[in-house]
Amino acid sequence: MSGPSNDDLPPTLSSDAAFAVAEILEEYAPASAEDYARLANEAESGAARFDGGPGLAQEVAGELRRRAQALRDAGP
């Protein structure tokens, strides 16, 4: 089963968030909904790592959670 790709980024996602999500996906290559959820939690708890601060961290976490839900909805 293939997961959501970078091609399905919502139009409301800022370019900074899209770039951060792409970097996270490239570095960590999440394969399951649990992986995406873990990365989302890490993004929020480590907001200081993002140049855009907590706002960007929340946007990134939201996109990662959206991808986790898409995998759950797709089923096994």
C-alpha positions in Angstrom: 0.0 0.0 0.0 1.4 3.4 -0.9 0.7 6.3 1.4 -0.1 9.9 0.6 2.5 11.6 -1.5 3.9 15.1 -1.6 1.6 15.7 -4.6 -1.4 15.7 -2.3 -0.5 18.7 -0.2 -3.5 20.8 0.6 -3.5 24.3 -1.1 -3.9 25.9 2.4 -0.5 24.6 3.5 2.1 27.3 3.5 5.2 26.9 1.4 7.3 26.8 4.6 5.2 24.0 6.1 5.2 22.1 2.8 9.0 22.3 2.7 9.3 21.2 6.3 6.9 18.2 5.7 8.9 17.2 2.6 12.2 17.3 4.6 10.6 15.2 7.4 9.3 12.7 4.9 12.6 12.4 3.2 14.6 12.0 6.4 12.3 9.7 8.3 10.3 7.9 5.6 7.2 7.1 7.7 5.5 3.9 6.7 2.5 3.7 9.0 -0.1 5.9 10.6 1.7 5.5 13.9 4.9 6.8 12.3 3.1 9.9 11.1 1.4 10.4 14.4 4.7 10.1 16.3 6.4 12.6 13.9 3.4 15.0 14.4 3.8 14.8 18.2 7.6 15.4 17.9 7.0 18.4 15.6 4.7 20.0 18.2 6.9 19.2 21.2 10.0 20.5 19.3 8.5 23.7 18.0 11.8 25.6 18.8 13.5 23.6 16.0 11.3 25.3 13.4 12.3 28.8 12.2 8.6 29.6 12.0 8.1 28.7 15.7 5.0 27.2 17.2 2.7 28.3 14.3 4.8 26.4 11.7 5.2 23.4 14.0 1.4 23.2 14.4 0.9 23.5 10.7 3.4 20.7 10.0 1.9 18.5 12.8 -1.5 19.0 11.3 -0.4 17.9 7.9 1.4 14.8 9.4 -1.8 14.0 11.3 -3.8 14.4 8.1 -1.5 11.9 6.4 -1.8 9.5 9.4 -5.6 9.7 9.1 -5.5 9.1 5.3 -3.5 5.9 5.9 -6.0 4.8 8.6 -8.9 5.5 6.2 -7.2 3.5 3.4 -7.1 0.5 5.6 -4.7 -2.5 5.5 
